[in-house]
Short mmCIF file of C-alpha atoms in Angstrom, two decimals:
data_model
loop_
_atom_site.label_atom_id
_atom_site.label_comp_id
_atom_site.label_asym_id
_atom_site.label_seq_id
_atom_site.Cartn_x
_atom_site.Cartn_y
_atom_site.Cartn_z
CA UNK A 11 1.45 -0.03 -15.63
CA UNK A 12 -1.14 1.22 -13.11
CA UNK A 13 -4.58 2.09 -14.25
CA UNK A 14 -5.48 5.75 -13.50
CA UNK A 15 -8.86 7.05 -12.33
CA UNK A 16 -9.07 10.90 -12.41
CA UNK A 17 -11.65 12.42 -10.03
CA UNK A 18 -12.88 15.93 -10.85
CA UNK A 19 -15.58 18.13 -9.30
CA UNK A 20 -17.96 20.66 -10.75
CA UNK A 21 -20.78 23.12 -9.95
CA UNK A 22 -19.62 23.85 -6.34
CA UNK A 23 -16.69 22.79 -4.09
CA UNK A 24 -16.85 20.58 -1.06
CA UNK A 25 -19.02 17.95 -2.72
CA UNK A 26 -16.88 15.13 -1.32
CA UNK A 27 -14.49 14.22 -4.04
CA UNK A 28 -11.93 12.89 -1.55
CA UNK A 29 -14.49 10.81 0.36
CA UNK A 30 -15.92 9.40 -2.96
CA UNK A 31 -12.43 8.60 -4.20
CA UNK A 32 -11.51 6.95 -0.90
CA UNK A 33 -14.75 5.00 -0.74
CA UNK A 34 -14.32 3.59 -4.31
CA UNK A 35 -10.71 2.74 -3.43
CA UNK A 36 -11.95 0.76 -0.42
CA UNK A 37 -14.23 -1.32 -2.66
CA UNK A 38 -11.51 -1.95 -5.27
CA UNK A 39 -9.03 -2.92 -2.48
CA UNK A 40 -11.63 -5.39 -1.05
CA UNK A 41 -11.61 -7.07 -4.53
CA UNK A 42 -7.85 -7.72 -4.31
CA UNK A 43 -6.49 -4.66 -6.08
CA UNK A 44 -3.50 -2.63 -4.80
CA UNK A 45 -4.76 0.92 -4.74
CA UNK A 46 -3.24 4.33 -3.95
CA UNK A 47 -4.75 7.84 -4.00
CA UNK A 48 -3.13 11.15 -4.96
CA UNK A 49 -4.45 14.72 -4.36
CA UNK A 50 -3.48 17.46 -6.79
CA UNK A 51 -4.16 20.90 -5.22
CA UNK A 52 -4.35 24.00 -7.46
CA UNK A 53 -3.24 26.58 -4.80
CA UNK A 54 0.16 28.24 -4.97
CA UNK A 55 1.30 27.41 -1.50
CA UNK A 56 4.06 24.70 -1.62
CA UNK A 57 2.08 22.83 0.93
CA UNK A 58 -0.74 23.56 3.35
CA UNK A 59 1.65 23.83 6.36
CA UNK A 60 1.49 27.59 6.59
CA UNK A 61 -2.24 27.92 5.77
CA UNK A 62 -4.77 28.86 8.42
CA UNK A 63 -7.01 25.96 9.54
CA UNK A 64 -9.92 28.36 9.23
CA UNK A 65 -9.30 28.45 5.45
CA UNK A 66 -8.09 25.02 4.72
CA UNK A 67 -8.93 22.70 7.60
CA UNK A 68 -6.32 20.46 9.18
CA UNK A 69 -2.85 19.72 7.86
CA UNK A 70 -2.42 16.02 7.55
CA UNK A 71 1.12 14.78 8.29
CA UNK A 72 2.41 11.63 6.59
CA UNK A 73 4.74 9.22 8.18
CA UNK A 74 7.60 10.36 5.86
CA UNK A 75 7.18 14.00 7.00
CA UNK A 76 5.01 15.73 4.47
CA UNK A 77 2.39 18.39 5.44
CA UNK A 78 -0.54 17.54 3.19
CA UNK A 79 -4.20 18.08 2.46
CA UNK A 80 -6.74 16.63 4.92
CA UNK A 81 -8.09 14.34 2.10
CA UNK A 82 -4.96 12.20 2.70
CA UNK A 83 -6.41 11.53 6.14
CA UNK A 84 -9.61 10.12 4.51
CA UNK A 85 -7.43 8.04 2.13
CA UNK A 86 -5.62 6.42 5.09
CA UNK A 87 -8.79 5.86 6.96
CA UNK A 88 -10.41 4.09 3.99
CA UNK A 89 -7.57 2.04 2.49
CA UNK A 90 -4.64 0.13 3.97
CA UNK A 91 -2.02 1.87 1.89
CA UNK A 92 -0.14 4.53 3.88
CA UNK A 93 0.29 7.91 2.23
CA UNK A 94 3.58 9.74 1.55
CA UNK A 95 4.94 12.88 0.07
CA UNK A 96 4.10 11.74 -3.42
CA UNK A 97 0.43 11.50 -2.57
CA UNK A 98 -0.09 15.28 -2.51
CA UNK A 99 1.21 17.92 -4.97
CA UNK A 100 0.27 21.58 -5.21
CA UNK A 101 0.74 24.10 -7.96
CA UNK A 102 3.36 25.72 -5.71
CA UNK A 103 5.29 22.50 -5.45
CA UNK A 104 5.05 21.82 -9.20
CA UNK A 105 6.20 25.31 -10.13
CA UNK A 106 9.01 25.20 -7.50
CA UNK A 107 10.27 22.00 -9.10
CA UNK A 108 10.11 23.49 -12.64
CA UNK A 109 11.92 26.64 -11.59
CA UNK A 110 14.60 24.73 -9.79
CA UNK A 111 15.22 22.69 -12.99
CA UNK A 112 15.31 25.81 -15.03
CA UNK A 113 17.89 27.38 -12.72
CA UNK A 114 20.04 24.32 -12.85
CA UNK A 115 19.94 24.39 -16.68
CA UNK A 116 18.09 21.12 -16.97
CA UNK A 117 15.96 22.31 -19.84
CA UNK A 118 19.00 23.22 -22.00
CA UNK A 119 17.94 26.78 -22.73
CA UNK A 120 14.33 26.09 -23.68
CA UNK A 121 11.68 28.83 -23.12
CA UNK A 122 9.79 27.44 -20.07
CA UNK A 123 6.03 27.31 -20.56
CA UNK A 124 2.95 25.89 -18.93
CA UNK A 125 2.71 23.42 -21.88
CA UNK A 126 4.78 21.25 -22.02
CA UNK A 127 7.05 22.03 -18.99
CA UNK A 128 4.47 22.41 -16.13
CA UNK A 129 2.18 19.76 -17.46
CA UNK A 130 5.07 17.32 -17.89
CA UNK A 131 6.07 17.93 -14.32
CA UNK A 132 2.55 17.10 -13.15
CA UNK A 133 2.43 14.01 -15.37
CA UNK A 134 5.79 12.75 -14.02
CA UNK A 135 4.51 13.31 -10.45
CA UNK A 136 1.38 11.22 -11.14
CA UNK A 137 3.35 8.39 -12.83
CA UNK A 138 5.85 8.23 -9.92
CA UNK A 139 3.08 8.19 -7.31
CA UNK A 140 1.17 5.38 -9.23
CA UNK A 141 4.26 3.24 -9.69
CA UNK A 142 3.78 -0.30 -8.11
CA UNK A 143 0.01 -0.14 -7.82
CA UNK A 144 -2.81 -1.75 -9.79
CA UNK A 145 -4.92 1.41 -9.60
CA UNK A 146 -4.09 5.02 -8.77
CA UNK A 147 -6.95 7.42 -8.12
CA UNK A 148 -6.00 11.06 -8.85
CA UNK A 149 -8.19 13.74 -7.25
CA UNK A 150 -8.02 17.16 -8.72
CA UNK A 151 -8.80 19.89 -6.09
CA UNK A 152 -11.05 22.81 -6.84
CA UNK A 153 -13.91 23.06 -9.31
CA UNK A 154 -13.84 22.63 -13.13
CA UNK A 155 -13.87 26.16 -14.56
CA UNK A 156 -11.42 27.60 -11.94
CA UNK A 157 -8.42 29.16 -13.73
CA UNK A 158 -6.06 27.61 -11.15
CA UNK A 159 -7.01 24.07 -12.10
CA UNK A 160 -6.36 24.41 -15.88
CA UNK A 161 -2.73 23.06 -15.83
CA UNK A 162 -3.80 20.05 -13.88
CA UNK A 163 -6.72 19.33 -16.11
CA UNK A 164 -4.61 19.71 -19.18
CA UNK A 165 -2.05 17.30 -17.70
CA UNK A 166 -4.66 14.66 -16.97
CA UNK A 167 -6.20 15.09 -20.37
CA UNK A 168 -2.79 14.30 -21.88
CA UNK A 169 -2.47 11.32 -19.51
CA UNK A 170 -5.87 10.10 -20.62
CA UNK A 171 -4.67 10.01 -24.23
CA UNK A 172 -1.27 8.37 -23.36
CA UNK A 173 -2.78 5.74 -21.11
CA UNK A 174 -5.80 4.93 -23.38
CA UNK A 175 -8.00 2.17 -21.96
CA UNK A 176 -5.90 2.25 -18.76
CA UNK A 177 -7.31 5.69 -17.77
CA UNK A 178 -10.78 7.01 -16.99
CA UNK A 179 -12.51 10.10 -15.75
CA UNK A 180 -14.92 10.28 -12.84
CA UNK A 181 -16.81 13.69 -12.40
CA UNK A 182 -18.60 14.64 -9.24
CA UNK A 183 -21.43 17.18 -9.69
CA UNK A 184 -24.44 18.63 -7.80
CA UNK A 185 -28.05 18.00 -8.71
CA UNK A 186 -29.81 20.53 -6.49
CA UNK A 187 -33.36 20.00 -5.19
CA UNK A 188 -35.47 23.15 -5.20
CA UNK A 189 -38.03 22.83 -2.53
CA UNK A 190 -40.12 25.73 -3.72
CA UNK A 191 -40.58 24.03 -7.13
CA UNK A 192 -40.38 20.52 -5.62
CA UNK A 193 -37.99 19.29 -8.35
CA UNK A 194 -34.38 18.44 -8.97
CA UNK A 195 -32.42 20.43 -11.52
CA UNK A 196 -30.01 18.71 -13.88
CA UNK A 197 -28.88 21.84 -15.75
CA UNK A 198 -25.83 22.61 -13.42
CA UNK A 199 -24.49 19.07 -14.10
CA UNK A 200 -24.99 19.52 -17.83
CA UNK A 201 -23.06 22.78 -17.77
CA UNK A 202 -20.32 21.33 -15.62
CA UNK A 203 -19.77 18.38 -18.10
CA UNK A 204 -19.91 20.91 -20.97
CA UNK A 205 -17.13 22.89 -19.30
CA UNK A 206 -15.06 19.67 -18.87
CA UNK A 207 -15.57 18.57 -22.48
CA UNK A 208 -14.60 22.02 -23.69
CA UNK A 209 -11.07 21.33 -22.45
CA UNK A 210 -10.95 17.87 -24.03
CA UNK A 211 -12.10 15.55 -21.11
CA UNK A 212 -15.10 13.30 -21.53
CA UNK A 213 -16.21 11.74 -18.23
CA UNK A 214 -16.84 8.03 -18.07
CA UNK A 215 -18.81 8.23 -14.82
CA UNK A 216 -20.91 10.89 -13.16
CA UNK A 217 -21.42 10.91 -9.42
CA UNK A 218 -24.38 13.15 -8.92
CA UNK A 219 -24.65 14.49 -5.29
CA UNK A 220 -28.35 14.94 -4.49
CA UNK A 221 -30.59 14.97 -1.48
CA UNK A 222 -33.06 12.71 -3.24
CA UNK A 223 -32.48 9.64 -5.43
CA UNK A 224 -32.50 10.38 -9.14
CA UNK A 225 -35.26 8.87 -11.15
CA UNK A 226 -34.66 6.74 -14.21
CA UNK A 227 -35.91 9.58 -16.37
CA UNK A 228 -33.50 12.08 -14.69
CA UNK A 229 -30.62 9.69 -15.17
CA UNK A 230 -31.49 9.18 -18.71
CA UNK A 231 -31.72 12.97 -19.35
CA UNK A 232 -28.37 13.54 -17.79
CA UNK A 233 -26.88 10.69 -19.80
CA UNK A 234 -28.29 12.11 -23.03
CA UNK A 235 -26.77 15.62 -22.47
CA UNK A 236 -23.47 14.52 -21.12
CA UNK A 237 -22.65 11.58 -23.44
CA UNK A 238 -22.18 9.28 -20.38
CA UNK A 239 -23.79 5.80 -20.35
CA UNK A 240 -26.98 5.78 -18.23
CA UNK A 241 -25.64 3.07 -15.98
CA UNK A 242 -22.65 5.30 -15.17
CA UNK A 243 -24.86 8.10 -14.01
CA UNK A 244 -24.89 7.42 -10.26
CA UNK A 245 -26.75 9.02 -7.46
CA UNK A 246 -24.42 9.95 -4.58
CA UNK A 247 -26.70 10.55 -1.65
CA UNK A 248 -25.69 11.84 1.77
CA UNK A 249 -24.77 8.91 4.02
CA UNK A 250 -27.52 8.30 6.45
CA UNK A 251 -25.44 7.50 9.55
CA UNK A 252 -21.75 8.08 8.84
CA UNK A 253 -19.21 8.62 6.01
CA UNK A 254 -18.16 5.03 6.57
CA UNK A 255 -21.34 3.92 4.96
CA UNK A 256 -20.27 5.46 1.59
CA UNK A 257 -18.48 2.31 0.30
CA UNK A 258 -21.65 0.21 0.70
CA UNK A 259 -23.72 2.93 -1.01
CA UNK A 260 -21.36 3.00 -4.03
CA UNK A 261 -21.24 -0.72 -4.17
CA UNK A 262 -25.03 -0.88 -4.35
CA UNK A 263 -24.80 1.42 -7.40
CA UNK A 264 -22.25 -1.17 -9.06
CA UNK A 265 -19.69 1.50 -9.43
CA UNK A 266 -16.80 -1.01 -8.89
CA UNK A 267 -18.15 -3.17 -11.79
CA UNK A 268 -18.32 -0.10 -14.10
CA UNK A 269 -14.74 0.79 -13.24
CA UNK A 270 -13.31 -2.69 -13.58
CA UNK A 271 -15.07 -3.23 -16.92
CA UNK A 272 -13.97 0.19 -18.21
CA UNK A 273 -10.31 -0.36 -17.20
CA UNK A 274 -10.19 -4.10 -18.11
CA UNK A 275 -9.25 -5.14 -14.62
CA UNK A 276 -11.26 -8.45 -14.55
CA UNK A 277 -8.05 -10.57 -14.21
CA UNK A 278 -6.72 -8.49 -11.36
CA UNK A 279 -9.94 -8.02 -9.40
CA UNK A 280 -9.86 -11.61 -8.37
CA UNK A 281 -12.68 -11.73 -5.87
CA UNK A 282 -16.07 -10.18 -5.21
CA UNK A 283 -16.22 -7.09 -2.99
CA UNK A 284 -16.37 -7.91 0.66
CA UNK A 285 -17.40 -4.98 2.72
CA UNK A 286 -18.11 -6.92 5.91
CA UNK A 287 -15.54 -4.73 7.79
CA UNK A 288 -17.44 -1.60 6.73
CA UNK A 289 -20.81 -3.13 7.73
CA UNK A 290 -19.34 -3.88 11.12
CA UNK A 291 -18.09 -0.23 11.52
CA UNK A 292 -21.54 1.19 10.64
CA UNK A 293 -23.25 -1.26 12.87
CA UNK A 294 -21.06 -0.25 15.73
CA UNK A 295 -21.74 3.36 15.10
CA UNK A 296 -25.50 2.95 14.97
CA UNK A 297 -26.04 0.30 17.64
CA UNK A 298 -24.10 1.77 20.64
CA UNK A 299 -24.36 0.57 24.21
CA UNK A 300 -22.87 3.56 26.11
CA UNK A 301 -22.40 7.31 25.62
CA UNK A 302 -19.66 9.75 26.64
CA UNK A 303 -18.87 13.40 26.10
CA UNK A 304 -15.42 14.62 25.14
CA UNK A 305 -14.65 18.31 25.34
CA UNK A 306 -12.34 19.55 22.61
CA UNK A 307 -10.82 22.79 23.79
CA UNK A 308 -9.30 24.41 20.76
CA UNK A 309 -8.88 27.72 18.78
CA UNK A 310 -10.35 26.65 15.41
CA UNK A 311 -13.42 24.90 16.67
CA UNK A 312 -15.72 26.90 14.31
CA UNK A 313 -14.21 25.03 11.36
CA UNK A 314 -15.13 21.33 11.71
CA UNK A 315 -12.35 20.21 9.32
CA UNK A 316 -9.68 21.92 11.41
CA UNK A 317 -9.37 18.90 13.76
CA UNK A 318 -10.73 16.21 11.37
CA UNK A 319 -8.28 13.43 12.23
CA UNK A 320 -8.72 13.92 15.86
CA UNK A 321 -12.57 13.84 15.69
CA UNK A 322 -12.34 10.73 13.58
CA UNK A 323 -9.81 9.15 15.90
CA UNK A 324 -12.09 9.84 18.90
CA UNK A 325 -15.10 8.21 17.04
CA UNK A 326 -12.88 5.19 16.18
CA UNK A 327 -11.87 4.90 19.77
CA UNK A 328 -15.52 4.41 20.70
CA UNK A 329 -16.24 1.86 17.97
CA UNK A 330 -14.52 -1.13 19.63
CA UNK A 331 -16.58 -0.85 22.85
CA UNK A 332 -19.74 0.40 20.96
CA UNK A 333 -19.57 3.73 22.69
CA UNK A 334 -21.19 6.79 21.14
CA UNK A 335 -18.71 9.63 21.57
CA UNK A 336 -20.21 13.11 21.58
CA UNK A 337 -17.67 15.74 20.87
CA UNK A 338 -18.31 19.14 22.44
CA UNK A 339 -16.34 21.85 20.64
CA UNK A 340 -15.16 24.57 23.06
CA UNK A 341 -13.43 27.84 22.19
CA UNK A 342 -10.28 28.17 24.33
CA UNK A 343 -10.57 31.98 24.41
CA UNK A 344 -13.76 31.55 26.48
CA UNK A 345 -11.68 30.08 29.41
CA UNK A 346 -9.24 32.85 29.73
CA UNK A 347 -11.13 34.57 32.50
CA UNK A 348 -11.53 31.40 34.60
CA UNK A 349 -15.23 30.74 33.93
CA UNK A 350 -14.95 27.03 33.47
CA UNK A 351 -18.58 26.03 34.01
CA UNK A 352 -18.81 24.70 30.40
CA UNK A 353 -16.34 21.94 31.48
CA UNK A 354 -18.46 20.56 34.27
CA UNK A 355 -20.24 17.67 32.64
CA UNK A 356 -17.54 16.32 30.45
CA UNK A 357 -16.26 12.74 30.73
CA UNK A 358 -12.84 13.70 29.20
CA UNK A 359 -11.04 16.73 27.82
CA UNK A 360 -8.78 16.99 24.84
CA UNK A 361 -6.69 20.01 23.79
CA UNK A 362 -5.40 19.68 20.24
CA UNK A 363 -2.45 21.29 18.41
CA UNK A 364 -2.18 24.91 17.43
CA UNK A 365 0.20 27.85 17.06
CA UNK A 366 0.59 31.27 18.60
CA UNK A 367 -0.51 33.11 21.70
CA UNK A 368 -4.26 33.40 21.14
CA UNK A 369 -6.25 31.08 23.34
CA UNK A 370 -3.14 29.61 25.21
CA UNK A 371 -4.12 30.76 28.71
CA UNK A 372 -7.64 29.41 28.18
CA UNK A 373 -6.19 26.05 27.28
CA UNK A 374 -3.99 26.21 30.51
CA UNK A 375 -7.06 26.97 32.60
CA UNK A 376 -9.04 24.04 31.09
CA UNK A 377 -6.03 21.74 31.67
CA UNK A 378 -5.88 22.78 35.32
CA UNK A 379 -9.53 22.09 35.73
CA UNK A 380 -9.10 18.59 34.28
CA UNK A 381 -6.14 17.81 36.54
CA UNK A 382 -7.73 19.12 39.76
CA UNK A 383 -11.05 17.39 39.08
CA UNK A 384 -9.70 14.05 37.98
CA UNK A 385 -11.06 14.36 34.44
CA UNK A 386 -9.15 12.16 31.87
CA UNK A 387 -7.10 14.46 29.83
CA UNK A 388 -5.21 14.16 26.49
CA UNK A 389 -2.99 16.83 25.09
CA UNK A 390 -1.89 16.59 21.44
CA UNK A 391 1.13 18.72 20.34
CA UNK A 392 0.37 22.20 21.74
CA UNK A 393 -2.04 20.62 24.16
CA UNK A 394 0.76 18.52 25.68
CA UNK A 395 3.08 21.57 25.85
CA UNK A 396 0.24 23.62 27.54
CA UNK A 397 -0.18 20.71 30.07
CA UNK A 398 3.56 20.86 30.84
CA UNK A 399 3.32 24.67 31.31
CA UNK A 400 0.29 24.24 33.71
CA UNK A 401 1.96 21.52 35.70
CA UNK A 402 5.16 23.48 36.02
CA UNK A 403 3.40 26.59 37.25
CA UNK A 404 0.84 25.09 39.55
CA UNK A 405 2.39 21.87 40.83
CA UNK A 406 6.17 22.41 40.59
CA UNK A 407 5.91 26.05 41.75
CA UNK A 408 7.92 27.47 38.82
CA UNK A 409 6.31 30.86 38.65
CA UNK A 410 6.29 32.38 35.18
CA UNK A 411 6.87 29.02 33.44
CA UNK A 412 6.01 29.28 29.76
CA UNK A 413 6.87 28.23 26.22
CA UNK A 414 9.41 30.48 24.43
CA UNK A 415 7.04 30.57 21.41
CA UNK A 416 4.97 33.02 23.46
CA UNK A 417 7.38 34.39 26.00
CA UNK A 418 11.06 34.38 24.93
CA UNK A 419 12.03 35.97 28.31
CA UNK A 420 10.23 33.42 30.57
CA UNK A 421 12.32 32.53 33.65
CA UNK A 422 11.38 28.91 33.22
CA UNK A 423 11.35 27.97 29.50
CA UNK A 424 9.84 24.45 29.98
CA UNK A 425 9.05 24.36 26.29
CA UNK A 426 11.53 25.73 23.72
CA UNK A 427 12.64 25.56 20.12
CA UNK A 428 14.21 22.40 18.83
CA UNK A 429 17.30 24.40 17.91
CA UNK A 430 17.39 26.35 21.16
CA UNK A 431 20.00 25.74 23.88
CA UNK A 432 20.27 27.31 27.23
CA UNK A 433 23.53 28.36 28.99
CA UNK A 434 24.06 27.87 32.68
CA UNK A 435 22.45 31.16 33.59
CA UNK A 436 19.22 30.16 31.77
CA UNK A 437 19.55 32.76 29.06
CA UNK A 438 18.93 31.93 25.42
CA UNK A 439 22.16 31.36 23.57
CA UNK A 440 20.77 30.88 20.09
CA UNK A 441 17.42 31.67 18.47
CA UNK A 442 16.20 30.95 15.07
CA UNK A 443 14.05 34.10 14.66
CA UNK A 444 14.50 34.66 10.97
CA UNK A 445 13.93 31.15 9.72
CA UNK A 446 11.08 30.43 7.29
CA UNK A 447 7.96 28.93 8.88
CA UNK A 448 7.48 26.41 6.18
CA UNK A 449 9.23 23.01 6.47
CA UNK A 450 11.25 23.86 9.60
CA UNK A 451 9.50 21.55 12.02
CA UNK A 452 9.99 18.09 13.24
CA UNK A 453 7.69 16.25 10.87
CA UNK A 454 6.60 12.69 10.35
CA UNK A 455 6.81 9.35 12.18
CA UNK A 456 9.24 8.97 15.05
CA UNK A 457 9.84 6.10 17.45
CA UNK A 458 9.14 6.72 21.08
CA UNK A 459 10.34 4.48 23.99
CA UNK A 460 7.60 4.14 26.62
CA UNK A 461 8.67 3.97 30.26
CA UNK A 462 7.89 0.70 32.06
CA UNK A 463 5.08 1.23 34.57
CA UNK A 464 3.74 4.37 32.96
CA UNK A 465 0.13 4.72 31.83
CA UNK A 466 1.28 5.16 28.24
CA UNK A 467 3.13 1.84 28.32
CA UNK A 468 0.13 0.01 29.77
CA UNK A 469 -2.25 1.56 27.15
CA UNK A 470 -0.11 0.85 24.14
CA UNK A 471 0.91 -2.60 25.38
CA UNK A 472 4.45 -2.32 24.00
CA UNK A 473 7.80 -0.61 24.75
CA UNK A 474 8.38 1.14 21.46
CA UNK A 475 5.69 2.92 19.49
CA UNK A 476 5.78 5.10 16.39
CA UNK A 477 3.74 8.34 16.15
CA UNK A 478 3.68 11.32 13.84
CA UNK A 479 5.05 14.63 14.90
CA UNK A 480 4.46 18.26 13.73
CA UNK A 481 6.11 20.87 15.91
CA UNK A 482 8.99 23.26 16.22
CA UNK A 483 8.98 23.43 20.07
CA UNK A 484 9.79 20.64 22.55
CA UNK A 485 9.92 19.88 26.20
CA UNK A 486 13.11 21.30 27.75
CA UNK A 487 15.00 18.30 29.23
CA UNK A 488 16.53 20.60 31.86
CA UNK A 489 13.24 20.42 33.66
CA UNK A 490 12.72 16.64 33.34
CA UNK A 491 13.83 15.75 36.89
CA UNK A 492 11.76 18.60 38.41
CA UNK A 493 8.47 17.65 36.76
CA UNK A 494 9.05 13.89 37.23
CA UNK A 495 9.74 14.50 40.97
CA UNK A 496 6.22 16.03 41.24
CA UNK A 497 4.55 13.20 39.33
CA UNK A 498 4.54 13.98 35.62
CA UNK A 499 6.33 11.32 33.52
#
């Protein structure tokens, strides 16, 4: 049986539950434990695939083809366990499962209710996701007190009773610092724990987000009012240099020892924590030897979480050579009128994924600038498709070349729907206009064979690679010979 650690948040959202859970998981993994992480999201969408990046940030795609919360990206960057469909569940997914069972008659005529049917579905999901691991960390999205979170909180309360010593609760709160009064306020944390206890959950550990270290007196006060041992009231400061310093910070607070003692994991945690890998990462981030600037030309650049995995990947790319990578976020709409002066001093340009017409021509103009000026360019998803459109128009001379997502009547549909086929005259035979947008894409890991002699082949160093996909539209192979003839592989 896996031990369960439930991670909840209070006072305000965006305190960093996902990062805190991932950092603790990294410490436990370094001690020899097999750890997985699960995110339970309280919104009614079945998954975040149809949600605007402005509202929710990026959609993280797992290798097995799930569109999930961006916290799963943090999980995979912090622990060695790959995530899968079971690592993220939403209220919409849970209710969908319950309703499907009811329609099939699985409940044998019972009146379907939140308790026990919805809570049982949540518990079953958690147990399945935790199977085969020493520790499963279960993060509950949202903030304690939100009406949407109640079924999840009730479910984990029940699991806490059923698992006994094999379950514990970690609550993340805010201890604000009021500069005018020059003091920290513990009252929001007290009220947040009171709210949690009112629904039957007593936290075992408090992670108190604060700008300034809590004093011994402040920790004692919080412990007294929340019924949490003083040693388990932990200051969670902002990381000085990088989020990758958080495991070292939590280790310094002995959080792993508290967890292992509480869950009785002494026999499984066979070695002391070794965070030398993390120390090396932080050292490489801080002590750089070179600096480059990468321009990210996108349509959701105002929301920093919209391209989280890409920005982290670019940063990781610089680590190995001790290169500081500055990411310059550029709104693609700004380049629609051909004023490209903002691109002049960039060392490289990246155009990320996206959907819809807005900003597309600006991306195409930025791509042309990169190609004509010899600036290294990387197109991810929509950015690759836009690069094909630009090349077809301006190098191959295919006037009006486009993606059928934007122009279904284009004379040269170099990018088209996966399900779209063209007859000899070039007219569209079938279109999937009325299909749902959710779950209709090519999703998840897929093997790609890299052509001998290509740049991709030399960079990867192997013939067959596996990368994750998330798209409905693809390159139209009818144009393969034409673009290859002009130099695009």
